[in-house]
Amino acid sequence: MSEVLNVSGLGVLRQPREVIFGPGQRRMIAPLVASLGTSVLLCTDERMVGTSECRDLIDQLGLAGVAVHVFSQTLPDLPRSNIMRLAEEFRGRGIEAVIGLGGGSCLDMAKAASLMLSHPEDIREYYGENQVPGATLPIVTVPTTAGTGAEISNFAVVFEEDKAMKVGVGSRHILPTIAVIDPELTLTCPPGLTAATAADALSHLIENATDRSKNPSASDMMNHLYVGKNVLTDVYCREGLRLMAASMGRVASEPENIDVRTDLMFAAYCGGMALNTAGTAACHAIQAPIGNLTHTPHGFGVGALLPYVMRFNLPAHPTSFAEVARALGVFRAGASDEENGGAAIEKVEELLKAVGCPLTLEELGVSPDDFEAIASASLLATRLTANNPRELTHEAVMEILRRAWHGDRSSWD
Ligand SMILES: [Fe+2]
């Protein structure tokens, strides 16, 4: 079991220079941005650009002496052509900093824009880990959903249309400079989006809390973004899971409760802090091809897979699942780690159900005819599968898919 344990006692985080969190803290955006430059690009989407919050932000930036260029055509899943269109429009215009306002795609667009406005190539030249050759423009992230963790991650997910698959640009050079996280911005988040993003955040916390520890060498630490579960990511997972247990079950019935929204947004931030160095695992590897096939939201896909992946992983590292049970408030003294892990899985199912996340792949519209293709594509995401505490074979993914499709909640050996 030592391969999944943190025998080196490692702790490592990668994080923005400044994080401002709290209801109403969006008032800090304009003065902070003014400290970075006098000409900025605001990346957002068609939903957000029409909101009073976005108009207020543009007004505040103007009052702070900042000229604001707006790109409001950010598309879901961030297609490569969307990024290159922005690059064509805004290269050479003297922009000094980039703001992302919106969900994960808008925040990742801000990272991509910062890269495109600093380096001359096509975005595809930078796919992969550590391919960005040097500094980029300062990035300010302002999330309006509680889920992706993109506000603090050093990763931008891009949909590569030529291959019809999601790829990523991962680099310390696109780590946001400042994240301003204001839960009030999620009060008007629609129910479906709230549910999908909450399921995503929960999956980040569970996957990072139960990831493999890699005991990385110095060269691993320098060359790879995901260096394994460690004592610092564990701190964030524990707090994020505690907040999820307290509030995820309430957000569907109390969407205007700022305390509930604040808990979810802090939990999502915690998930982001953990995934920046530990990394997501089997759920995310398997969801990507499912998302491509079904065009269902990322959060619903990872959520629907999560309990079945947890059951698969439980025998590989029961202690970490017992710790998840403790964080979720369902730990029983005297019970075995396996029993506590089982209680954690049931609690996760309860939380997913409370927000209306599908609990089977059949509900997501997956066809059993596609299982082979999904399993093969999942195993190509080696950056993610390497984080999983139990080895993912083709047959194991097939069995996870079968169980997740049928709703088979029996335990694994
Ligand atoms: Fe995710």
PDB file of C-alpha atoms in Angstrom, residues 95-285:
ATOM      1  CA  ILE A  95      -3.431  45.321 -23.073  1.00  0.00           C
ATOM      2  CA  GLU A  96      -1.613  45.014 -19.737  1.00  0.00           C
ATOM      3  CA  ALA A  97      -3.788  42.619 -17.725  1.00  0.00           C
ATOM      4  CA  VAL A  98      -6.699  40.219 -18.251  1.00  0.00           C
ATOM      5  CA  ILE A  99      -9.809  39.710 -16.120  1.00  0.00           C
ATOM      6  CA  GLY A 100     -11.983  36.574 -16.300  1.00  0.00           C
ATOM      7  CA  LEU A 101     -15.577  37.022 -15.080  1.00  0.00           C
ATOM      8  CA  GLY A 102     -17.905  34.005 -15.202  1.00  0.00           C
ATOM      9  CA  GLY A 103     -17.809  30.221 -14.932  1.00  0.00           C
ATOM     10  CA  GLY A 104     -14.833  27.976 -15.584  1.00  0.00           C
ATOM     11  CA  SER A 105     -14.697  28.630 -19.334  1.00  0.00           C
ATOM     12  CA  CYS A 106     -14.509  32.421 -18.854  1.00  0.00           C
ATOM     13  CA  LEU A 107     -11.761  32.040 -16.250  1.00  0.00           C
ATOM     14  CA  ASP A 108      -9.830  29.635 -18.466  1.00  0.00           C
ATOM     15  CA  MET A 109     -10.350  32.047 -21.364  1.00  0.00           C
ATOM     16  CA  ALA A 110      -8.657  34.760 -19.294  1.00  0.00           C
ATOM     17  CA  LYS A 111      -5.646  32.442 -18.819  1.00  0.00           C
ATOM     18  CA  ALA A 112      -5.597  31.603 -22.535  1.00  0.00           C
ATOM     19  CA  ALA A 113      -5.957  35.294 -23.438  1.00  0.00           C
ATOM     20  CA  SER A 114      -3.084  36.236 -21.162  1.00  0.00           C
ATOM     21  CA  LEU A 115      -0.971  33.624 -22.930  1.00  0.00           C
ATOM     22  CA  MET A 116      -2.094  34.617 -26.443  1.00  0.00           C
ATOM     23  CA  LEU A 117      -1.406  38.322 -25.807  1.00  0.00           C
ATOM     24  CA  SER A 118       2.102  37.555 -24.483  1.00  0.00           C
ATOM     25  CA  HIS A 119       3.341  34.917 -26.955  1.00  0.00           C
ATOM     26  CA  PRO A 120       2.850  34.810 -30.731  1.00  0.00           C
ATOM     27  CA  GLU A 121       1.948  31.185 -31.484  1.00  0.00           C
ATOM     28  CA  ASP A 122      -1.318  29.294 -31.860  1.00  0.00           C
ATOM     29  CA  ILE A 123      -2.728  28.022 -28.523  1.00  0.00           C
ATOM     30  CA  ARG A 124      -2.118  24.428 -29.656  1.00  0.00           C
ATOM     31  CA  GLU A 125       1.646  25.023 -29.386  1.00  0.00           C
ATOM     32  CA  TYR A 126       1.202  25.205 -25.633  1.00  0.00           C
ATOM     33  CA  TYR A 127      -0.962  22.100 -25.028  1.00  0.00           C
ATOM     34  CA  GLY A 128       0.349  19.843 -22.281  1.00  0.00           C
ATOM     35  CA  GLU A 129       2.376  20.474 -19.153  1.00  0.00           C
ATOM     36  CA  ASN A 130       4.890  23.303 -18.878  1.00  0.00           C
ATOM     37  CA  GLN A 131       4.970  24.197 -22.565  1.00  0.00           C
ATOM     38  CA  VAL A 132       4.500  27.940 -21.954  1.00  0.00           C
ATOM     39  CA  PRO A 133       7.963  29.454 -22.439  1.00  0.00           C
ATOM     40  CA  GLY A 134       7.744  32.468 -20.142  1.00  0.00           C
ATOM     41  CA  ALA A 135       5.752  35.091 -18.295  1.00  0.00           C
ATOM     42  CA  THR A 136       2.271  36.116 -19.405  1.00  0.00           C
ATOM     43  CA  LEU A 137       0.065  39.110 -18.586  1.00  0.00           C
ATOM     44  CA  PRO A 138      -1.318  39.316 -15.026  1.00  0.00           C
ATOM     45  CA  ILE A 139      -4.603  37.395 -14.668  1.00  0.00           C
ATOM     46  CA  VAL A 140      -7.465  38.351 -12.339  1.00  0.00           C
ATOM     47  CA  THR A 141     -10.193  35.749 -11.860  1.00  0.00           C
ATOM     48  CA  VAL A 142     -13.716  36.481 -10.649  1.00  0.00           C
ATOM     49  CA  PRO A 143     -15.824  33.292 -10.521  1.00  0.00           C
ATOM     50  CA  THR A 144     -19.628  33.437 -10.745  1.00  0.00           C
ATOM     51  CA  THR A 145     -20.197  29.719 -10.150  1.00  0.00           C
ATOM     52  CA  ALA A 146     -19.109  27.575  -7.204  1.00  0.00           C
ATOM     53  CA  GLY A 147     -17.469  24.538  -8.716  1.00  0.00           C
ATOM     54  CA  THR A 148     -14.589  24.403 -11.124  1.00  0.00           C
ATOM     55  CA  GLY A 149     -11.788  25.827  -8.979  1.00  0.00           C
ATOM     56  CA  ALA A 150     -10.556  27.487 -12.189  1.00  0.00           C
ATOM     57  CA  GLU A 151     -10.183  30.744 -10.262  1.00  0.00           C
ATOM     58  CA  ILE A 152      -7.000  29.509  -8.673  1.00  0.00           C
ATOM     59  CA  SER A 153      -5.811  26.729 -10.994  1.00  0.00           C
ATOM     60  CA  ASN A 154      -2.795  26.846 -13.291  1.00  0.00           C
ATOM     61  CA  PHE A 155      -4.681  24.982 -15.980  1.00  0.00           C
ATOM     62  CA  ALA A 156      -6.864  26.040 -18.908  1.00  0.00           C
ATOM     63  CA  VAL A 157      -9.088  23.374 -20.476  1.00  0.00           C
ATOM     64  CA  VAL A 158      -9.544  23.797 -24.237  1.00  0.00           C
ATOM     65  CA  PHE A 159     -11.810  21.919 -26.655  1.00  0.00           C
ATOM     66  CA  GLU A 160      -9.626  20.930 -29.618  1.00  0.00           C
ATOM     67  CA  GLU A 161     -12.115  20.782 -32.459  1.00  0.00           C
ATOM     68  CA  ASP A 162      -9.809  18.924 -34.876  1.00  0.00           C
ATOM     69  CA  LYS A 163      -9.594  15.957 -32.506  1.00  0.00           C
ATOM     70  CA  ALA A 164     -13.040  16.470 -30.943  1.00  0.00           C
ATOM     71  CA  MET A 165     -11.514  16.210 -27.474  1.00  0.00           C
ATOM     72  CA  LYS A 166     -10.616  18.327 -24.486  1.00  0.00           C
ATOM     73  CA  VAL A 167      -6.973  19.142 -23.975  1.00  0.00           C
ATOM     74  CA  GLY A 168      -5.238  21.351 -21.471  1.00  0.00           C
ATOM     75  CA  VAL A 169      -2.612  24.028 -21.136  1.00  0.00           C
ATOM     76  CA  GLY A 170      -0.929  23.643 -17.758  1.00  0.00           C
ATOM     77  CA  SER A 171       1.802  25.981 -16.587  1.00  0.00           C
ATOM     78  CA  ARG A 172       2.863  28.056 -13.607  1.00  0.00           C
ATOM     79  CA  HIS A 173       2.905  30.990 -16.055  1.00  0.00           C
ATOM     80  CA  ILE A 174      -0.900  30.968 -16.304  1.00  0.00           C
ATOM     81  CA  LEU A 175      -1.527  30.785 -12.576  1.00  0.00           C
ATOM     82  CA  PRO A 176      -3.917  33.657 -11.764  1.00  0.00           C
ATOM     83  CA  THR A 177      -2.238  36.635 -10.108  1.00  0.00           C
ATOM     84  CA  ILE A 178      -5.299  37.630  -8.077  1.00  0.00           C
ATOM     85  CA  ALA A 179      -8.554  35.753  -7.394  1.00  0.00           C
ATOM     86  CA  VAL A 180     -11.515  37.740  -6.101  1.00  0.00           C
ATOM     87  CA  ILE A 181     -14.122  35.246  -4.899  1.00  0.00           C
ATOM     88  CA  ASP A 182     -17.446  36.856  -3.996  1.00  0.00           C
ATOM     89  CA  PRO A 183     -20.260  34.396  -3.155  1.00  0.00           C
ATOM     90  CA  GLU A 184     -22.885  37.083  -3.855  1.00  0.00           C
ATOM     91  CA  LEU A 185     -22.080  36.593  -7.545  1.00  0.00           C
ATOM     92  CA  THR A 186     -23.549  33.069  -7.349  1.00  0.00           C
ATOM     93  CA  LEU A 187     -26.930  34.128  -5.907  1.00  0.00           C
ATOM     94  CA  THR A 188     -28.462  34.341  -9.388  1.00  0.00           C
ATOM     95  CA  CYS A 189     -26.764  31.188 -10.706  1.00  0.00           C
ATOM     96  CA  PRO A 190     -29.556  29.068 -12.315  1.00  0.00           C
ATOM     97  CA  PRO A 191     -30.532  25.805 -10.518  1.00  0.00           C
ATOM     98  CA  GLY A 192     -29.107  23.424 -13.157  1.00  0.00           C
ATOM     99  CA  LEU A 193     -25.772  25.225 -13.245  1.00  0.00           C
ATOM    100  CA  THR A 194     -25.668  25.393  -9.441  1.00  0.00           C
ATOM    101  CA  ALA A 195     -26.259  21.626  -9.266  1.00  0.00           C
ATOM    102  CA  ALA A 196     -23.670  20.699 -11.891  1.00  0.00           C
ATOM    103  CA  THR A 197     -20.976  22.958 -10.446  1.00  0.00           C
ATOM    104  CA  ALA A 198     -21.621  21.731  -6.885  1.00  0.00           C
ATOM    105  CA  ALA A 199     -21.273  18.129  -8.085  1.00  0.00           C
ATOM    106  CA  ASP A 200     -18.026  19.100  -9.800  1.00  0.00           C
ATOM    107  CA  ALA A 201     -16.642  20.701  -6.637  1.00  0.00           C
ATOM    108  CA  LEU A 202     -17.623  17.671  -4.562  1.00  0.00           C
ATOM    109  CA  SER A 203     -15.868  15.387  -7.026  1.00  0.00           C
ATOM    110  CA  HIS A 204     -12.704  17.519  -6.839  1.00  0.00           C
ATOM    111  CA  LEU A 205     -12.680  17.272  -3.054  1.00  0.00           C
ATOM    112  CA  ILE A 206     -13.272  13.517  -3.003  1.00  0.00           C
ATOM    113  CA  GLU A 207     -10.786  12.736  -5.772  1.00  0.00           C
ATOM    114  CA  ASN A 208      -8.061  14.873  -4.222  1.00  0.00           C
ATOM    115  CA  ALA A 209      -8.717  13.525  -0.706  1.00  0.00           C
ATOM    116  CA  THR A 210      -8.317   9.943  -1.934  1.00  0.00           C
ATOM    117  CA  ASP A 211      -5.677  10.412  -4.659  1.00  0.00           C
ATOM    118  CA  ARG A 212      -2.428   8.501  -4.790  1.00  0.00           C
ATOM    119  CA  SER A 213       0.497  10.149  -2.998  1.00  0.00           C
ATOM    120  CA  LYS A 214       3.439  10.127  -5.361  1.00  0.00           C
ATOM    121  CA  ASN A 215       6.397  10.958  -3.091  1.00  0.00           C
ATOM    122  CA  PRO A 216       7.852  12.980  -5.987  1.00  0.00           C
ATOM    123  CA  SER A 217      11.551  13.571  -6.623  1.00  0.00           C
ATOM    124  CA  ALA A 218      12.908  17.111  -7.073  1.00  0.00           C
ATOM    125  CA  SER A 219      12.716  16.680 -10.817  1.00  0.00           C
ATOM    126  CA  ASP A 220       9.118  15.384 -10.605  1.00  0.00           C
ATOM    127  CA  MET A 221       8.254  18.473  -8.566  1.00  0.00           C
ATOM    128  CA  MET A 222       9.713  20.791 -11.215  1.00  0.00           C
ATOM    129  CA  ASN A 223       8.437  18.981 -14.292  1.00  0.00           C
ATOM    130  CA  HIS A 224       4.918  17.929 -13.313  1.00  0.00           C
ATOM    131  CA  LEU A 225       1.911  19.879 -12.152  1.00  0.00           C
ATOM    132  CA  TYR A 226       0.228  16.963 -10.412  1.00  0.00           C
ATOM    133  CA  VAL A 227       2.631  15.714  -7.747  1.00  0.00           C
ATOM    134  CA  GLY A 228       0.139  13.802  -5.620  1.00  0.00           C
ATOM    135  CA  LYS A 229      -2.073  14.062  -2.550  1.00  0.00           C
ATOM    136  CA  ASN A 230      -0.128  15.678   0.289  1.00  0.00           C
ATOM    137  CA  VAL A 231      -0.508  17.202   3.746  1.00  0.00           C
ATOM    138  CA  LEU A 232      -1.418  20.679   2.439  1.00  0.00           C
ATOM    139  CA  THR A 233      -3.990  19.527  -0.108  1.00  0.00           C
ATOM    140  CA  ASP A 234      -5.499  17.380   2.671  1.00  0.00           C
ATOM    141  CA  VAL A 235      -6.146  20.527   4.753  1.00  0.00           C
ATOM    142  CA  TYR A 236      -8.196  22.029   1.924  1.00  0.00           C
ATOM    143  CA  CYS A 237     -10.051  18.780   1.232  1.00  0.00           C
ATOM    144  CA  ARG A 238     -11.056  18.382   4.871  1.00  0.00           C
ATOM    145  CA  GLU A 239     -12.454  21.906   5.098  1.00  0.00           C
ATOM    146  CA  GLY A 240     -14.136  21.732   1.702  1.00  0.00           C
ATOM    147  CA  LEU A 241     -15.839  18.435   2.524  1.00  0.00           C
ATOM    148  CA  ARG A 242     -17.016  19.757   5.901  1.00  0.00           C
ATOM    149  CA  LEU A 243     -18.651  22.730   4.176  1.00  0.00           C
ATOM    150  CA  MET A 244     -20.179  20.547   1.456  1.00  0.00           C
ATOM    151  CA  ALA A 245     -21.730  18.261   4.076  1.00  0.00           C
ATOM    152  CA  ALA A 246     -23.200  21.317   5.812  1.00  0.00           C
ATOM    153  CA  SER A 247     -24.602  23.144   2.802  1.00  0.00           C
ATOM    154  CA  MET A 248     -24.721  21.225  -0.485  1.00  0.00           C
ATOM    155  CA  GLY A 249     -27.994  19.588   0.539  1.00  0.00           C
ATOM    156  CA  ARG A 250     -29.573  23.006   1.144  1.00  0.00           C
ATOM    157  CA  VAL A 251     -28.686  25.004  -1.952  1.00  0.00           C
ATOM    158  CA  ALA A 252     -31.506  23.646  -4.134  1.00  0.00           C
ATOM    159  CA  SER A 253     -34.184  24.701  -1.638  1.00  0.00           C
ATOM    160  CA  GLU A 254     -32.394  27.837  -0.378  1.00  0.00           C
ATOM    161  CA  PRO A 255     -30.689  29.309  -3.458  1.00  0.00           C
ATOM    162  CA  GLU A 256     -30.840  32.843  -2.057  1.00  0.00           C
ATOM    163  CA  ASN A 257     -29.269  31.952   1.293  1.00  0.00           C
ATOM    164  CA  ILE A 258     -25.907  33.740   1.224  1.00  0.00           C
ATOM    165  CA  ASP A 259     -24.513  31.568   4.033  1.00  0.00           C
ATOM    166  CA  VAL A 260     -25.192  28.422   1.977  1.00  0.00           C
ATOM    167  CA  ARG A 261     -23.768  30.026  -1.172  1.00  0.00           C
ATOM    168  CA  THR A 262     -20.692  31.142   0.803  1.00  0.00           C
ATOM    169  CA  ASP A 263     -20.072  27.609   2.074  1.00  0.00           C
ATOM    170  CA  LEU A 264     -20.306  26.186  -1.436  1.00  0.00           C
ATOM    171  CA  MET A 265     -18.023  28.814  -2.891  1.00  0.00           C
ATOM    172  CA  PHE A 266     -15.418  28.274  -0.182  1.00  0.00           C
ATOM    173  CA  ALA A 267     -15.667  24.499  -0.704  1.00  0.00           C
ATOM    174  CA  ALA A 268     -15.175  24.971  -4.457  1.00  0.00           C
ATOM    175  CA  TYR A 269     -12.124  27.142  -3.786  1.00  0.00           C
ATOM    176  CA  CYS A 270     -10.767  24.424  -1.478  1.00  0.00           C
ATOM    177  CA  GLY A 271     -11.246  21.856  -4.245  1.00  0.00           C
ATOM    178  CA  GLY A 272      -9.330  24.095  -6.633  1.00  0.00           C
ATOM    179  CA  MET A 273      -6.489  24.547  -4.162  1.00  0.00           C
ATOM    180  CA  ALA A 274      -6.178  20.785  -3.815  1.00  0.00           C
ATOM    181  CA  LEU A 275      -6.448  19.894  -7.494  1.00  0.00           C
ATOM    182  CA  ASN A 276      -3.703  22.307  -8.476  1.00  0.00           C
ATOM    183  CA  THR A 277      -1.076  19.953  -7.069  1.00  0.00           C
ATOM    184  CA  ALA A 278      -2.844  16.650  -6.262  1.00  0.00           C
ATOM    185  CA  GLY A 279      -5.027  16.484  -9.379  1.00  0.00           C
ATOM    186  CA  THR A 280      -8.271  14.870 -10.383  1.00  0.00           C
ATOM    187  CA  ALA A 281      -8.425  11.171 -11.204  1.00  0.00           C
ATOM    188  CA  ALA A 282     -10.696   8.407 -12.544  1.00  0.00           C
ATOM    189  CA  CYS A 283     -13.984  10.359 -12.529  1.00  0.00           C
ATOM    190  CA  HIS A 284     -12.468  13.122 -14.630  1.00  0.00           C
ATOM    191  CA  ALA A 285     -10.679  10.722 -16.964  1.00  0.00           C
TER     192      ALA A 285
END
